[in-house]
Amino acid sequence: MKSNSLRAHFIKTQAANKAARANADPRLSAQILGRRTGTTMVSQSTPVSDAPSNDDENPDTGSNIELKFWNDDQQLSNIQSISHKTELKKEFLPFYIPWIEGTIAEGVGSQDDMLVKLMVWCLDTHEFKTAVDIAAYALLNDFVMPEPFTRDVATVFVEQLAEEMLSLEKDTDVSVHADLVQRAIEVTTSQDMPDQVRAKLYRVLGDSLKDAKPDDAINAYKIAIKLDDKVGCKKDLAQLEKAGE
């Protein structure tokens, strides 16, 4: 247990150090974090030859994390079963959490394809808090979704978050996610996206609030329906309004 804790601390520290160096030296940014320089995207696994590093202190972490991600991502791409992919992502993801935390701790950064792909992994595996943290960082720094994604970060994040939470409602009390949904709305308020996508998130907000804060849930449902008349919460709204009479 202690060894795992030390490794996690090492990865988190390395990620923060790399992000800080890249922020200070634009020449290194593309090499260190797979960032965009002009219009050219450098591969996540591009070796870093001229960046200072103390990764040799632990050859199992830090310097090889981009290569590990590339290998994990390739393994996933060769699997057709969505459920199998999700189970593997659950298995892979804990290794990357310290790196994610160390990277976003800097607050400022440039395009990082690995990070936004990990946001999607977090959504797939219902690691919602980490997904929201990554989305907030990515949107603050104007990240884009890498290929093969065709939509922007905000749209991908909001739609998948909403759909994953809606899929949980039969078996899970979504009220435990109310604060996260509210935060997701706050970090994406200024982002352009289809009304139908944003409507889903307000529907989820209404679902998460309807027991504890029915008045707030009513407002959320009304916004959702205004954005998309077919969002699917008219019955819930009617029931709350009737109960409040």
XYZ file of C-alpha atoms in Angstrom:
245
model
C 0.000 0.000 0.000
C 2.835 2.364 0.902
C 4.562 1.628 -2.419
C 1.407 2.488 -4.372
C 1.050 5.711 -2.402
C 4.633 6.713 -3.156
C 4.197 5.944 -6.837
C 1.003 8.003 -7.013
C 2.781 10.917 -5.326
C 5.667 10.606 -7.779
C 3.401 10.612 -10.844
C 1.404 13.579 -9.538
C 4.590 15.543 -8.839
C 6.047 14.681 -12.236
C 2.862 15.799 -13.997
C 2.870 19.122 -12.160
C 6.559 19.638 -12.915
C 6.075 18.859 -16.591
C 3.098 21.182 -16.848
C 5.052 23.971 -15.136
C 8.041 23.545 -17.451
C 5.814 23.482 -20.522
C 3.986 26.619 -19.399
C 7.314 28.393 -18.944
C 8.830 27.213 -22.234
C 6.512 27.033 -25.278
C 9.251 25.180 -27.180
C 8.906 22.257 -24.784
C 5.135 22.237 -24.543
C 4.490 20.116 -27.627
C 7.097 17.541 -26.627
C 6.222 17.259 -22.955
C 2.438 17.039 -23.033
C 1.545 16.387 -26.671
C 0.369 19.976 -27.080
C -0.414 22.013 -30.143
C 2.308 24.264 -31.527
C 0.875 26.326 -34.327
C -1.172 23.884 -36.416
C 0.924 20.790 -35.772
C -0.049 18.157 -33.243
C 2.856 16.232 -31.797
C 2.231 12.611 -30.835
C 1.660 11.908 -27.166
C 4.494 9.381 -27.241
C 7.047 11.709 -28.853
C 10.267 11.251 -26.882
C 11.510 14.214 -24.897
C 15.193 14.691 -25.584
C 15.994 18.152 -24.307
C 13.634 18.605 -21.345
C 15.106 18.389 -17.853
C 13.758 15.401 -15.984
C 14.264 13.377 -12.859
C 12.119 10.486 -14.099
C 15.095 8.145 -13.712
C 14.366 8.109 -9.989
C 11.553 5.719 -10.795
C 11.605 4.254 -14.314
C 8.190 2.675 -13.789
C 6.379 6.022 -13.677
C 6.387 9.543 -15.030
C 8.472 9.341 -18.213
C 6.558 6.380 -19.660
C 3.017 7.445 -18.822
C 2.265 8.817 -22.310
C 3.537 5.600 -23.903
C 1.493 3.526 -21.461
C -1.617 5.509 -22.350
C -0.967 5.041 -26.064
C -0.642 1.282 -25.539
C -3.773 1.132 -23.367
C -5.731 3.177 -25.895
C -4.587 0.906 -28.721
C -5.678 -2.137 -26.754
C -9.118 -0.611 -26.295
C -9.413 0.267 -29.987
C -9.034 -3.406 -30.898
C -12.018 -4.453 -28.752
C -15.550 -4.380 -30.137
C -17.454 -4.992 -26.891
C -18.412 -1.711 -25.210
C -18.874 -3.420 -21.841
C -15.430 -5.026 -22.076
C -13.896 -1.665 -22.966
C -15.547 -0.047 -19.973
C -14.272 -2.740 -17.622
C -10.741 -2.286 -18.942
C -10.991 1.493 -18.526
C -12.004 0.942 -14.901
C -8.893 -1.195 -14.520
C -6.580 1.265 -16.307
C -7.872 4.574 -14.950
C -6.524 4.547 -11.352
C -2.967 4.575 -12.696
C -3.620 7.938 -14.408
C -5.444 9.742 -11.584
C -2.275 11.166 -9.953
C -1.082 12.410 -13.356
C -4.477 14.020 -14.014
C -4.453 15.744 -10.618
C -0.896 16.976 -11.067
C -1.598 18.331 -14.545
C -4.790 20.241 -13.765
C -3.311 21.553 -10.497
C -1.287 24.006 -12.593
C -4.502 25.719 -13.708
C -3.046 26.882 -17.024
C -1.982 24.656 -19.888
C -2.115 24.027 -23.613
C -3.810 21.372 -25.703
C -3.381 17.892 -24.248
C -5.073 15.098 -26.179
C -4.293 12.501 -23.530
C -6.089 14.495 -20.852
C -9.310 15.015 -22.799
C -9.385 11.359 -23.800
C -9.069 10.498 -20.130
C -12.049 12.777 -19.481
C -14.077 10.484 -21.726
C -12.738 7.436 -19.897
C -13.875 8.994 -16.629
C -17.352 9.535 -18.021
C -17.482 5.975 -19.351
C -16.570 4.588 -15.922
C -18.717 7.053 -13.931
C -15.757 8.821 -12.329
C -17.845 11.965 -12.608
C -15.910 14.237 -10.268
C -12.643 13.704 -12.138
C -14.452 14.180 -15.450
C -15.864 17.519 -14.291
C -12.427 18.594 -13.032
C -10.851 17.796 -16.403
C -13.663 19.493 -18.329
C -13.335 22.680 -16.281
C -9.578 22.758 -16.911
C -9.958 21.913 -20.607
C -12.608 24.570 -21.225
C -10.669 27.206 -19.304
C -7.692 26.542 -21.574
C -9.655 26.227 -24.850
C -8.872 22.567 -25.503
C -10.354 20.787 -28.507
C -11.328 17.139 -28.889
C -8.765 15.115 -30.851
C -9.654 12.846 -33.748
C -11.820 10.858 -34.222
C -14.135 13.125 -32.176
C -16.032 15.595 -34.336
C -17.645 17.721 -31.617
C -16.159 20.207 -29.172
C -15.139 19.483 -25.581
C -18.205 21.071 -23.978
C -20.694 19.161 -26.138
C -18.968 15.810 -25.679
C -18.688 16.356 -21.934
C -22.243 17.574 -21.309
C -24.012 15.028 -23.471
C -22.107 12.028 -22.160
C -22.343 13.170 -18.549
C -26.096 13.605 -18.870
C -26.623 10.297 -20.673
C -24.496 8.350 -18.204
C -26.401 9.828 -15.267
C -29.751 9.146 -16.911
C -28.678 5.529 -17.410
C -28.043 5.256 -13.657
C -31.425 6.513 -12.515
C -33.131 3.116 -12.359
C -30.591 1.736 -9.904
C -28.981 4.768 -8.251
C -30.092 7.794 -6.269
C -28.899 10.590 -8.564
C -29.429 13.167 -5.814
C -25.885 12.345 -4.667
C -24.662 13.936 -7.906
C -26.620 17.178 -7.593
C -23.596 19.341 -6.770
C -21.563 17.853 -9.616
C -24.362 18.453 -12.107
C -24.669 22.039 -10.919
C -20.925 22.501 -11.331
C -21.068 20.995 -14.818
C -23.728 23.537 -15.724
C -21.639 26.380 -14.314
C -18.475 25.478 -16.212
C -20.348 25.068 -19.511
C -22.793 27.991 -19.295
C -20.739 30.170 -21.643
C -20.081 27.335 -24.119
C -21.989 26.973 -27.365
C -23.735 23.645 -27.870
C -26.993 22.267 -29.295
C -30.027 23.119 -27.170
C -30.978 19.443 -27.044
C -27.654 18.599 -25.373
C -27.904 21.310 -22.744
C -31.529 20.339 -22.100
C -30.434 16.840 -21.032
C -28.159 18.281 -18.364
C -30.947 20.439 -16.942
C -33.224 17.399 -16.923
C -30.594 15.527 -14.894
C -30.324 18.513 -12.561
C -34.078 18.395 -12.037
C -33.947 14.669 -11.359
C -31.185 15.156 -8.786
C -33.100 17.903 -6.965
C -36.716 16.776 -7.121
C -36.752 15.104 -3.709
C -34.678 17.546 -1.636
C -35.348 20.816 -3.480
C -38.550 20.499 -5.527
C -38.762 24.221 -6.331
C -35.258 24.186 -7.796
C -36.115 20.999 -9.675
C -39.175 22.702 -11.184
C -36.994 25.532 -12.453
C -34.503 23.068 -13.911
C -37.227 21.085 -15.672
C -38.730 24.271 -17.119
C -35.368 25.288 -18.548
C -34.884 21.797 -19.995
C -38.287 21.821 -21.688
C -37.767 25.333 -23.027
C -34.517 24.181 -24.622
C -35.998 20.950 -25.961
C -39.706 20.184 -25.798
C -38.952 16.470 -26.185
C -36.351 16.188 -23.433
C -38.613 13.870 -21.465
C -39.386 15.485 -18.121
C -42.864 16.969 -18.605
C -44.476 14.309 -16.412
C -41.957 14.930 -13.632
C -42.595 18.666 -13.842
C -46.371 18.200 -13.711
C -46.095 15.951 -10.656
C -43.914 18.433 -8.782
C -46.187 21.354 -9.645
C -49.261 19.421 -8.518
C -47.580 18.416 -5.264
C -46.764 22.033 -4.571
C -50.285 23.314 -5.004
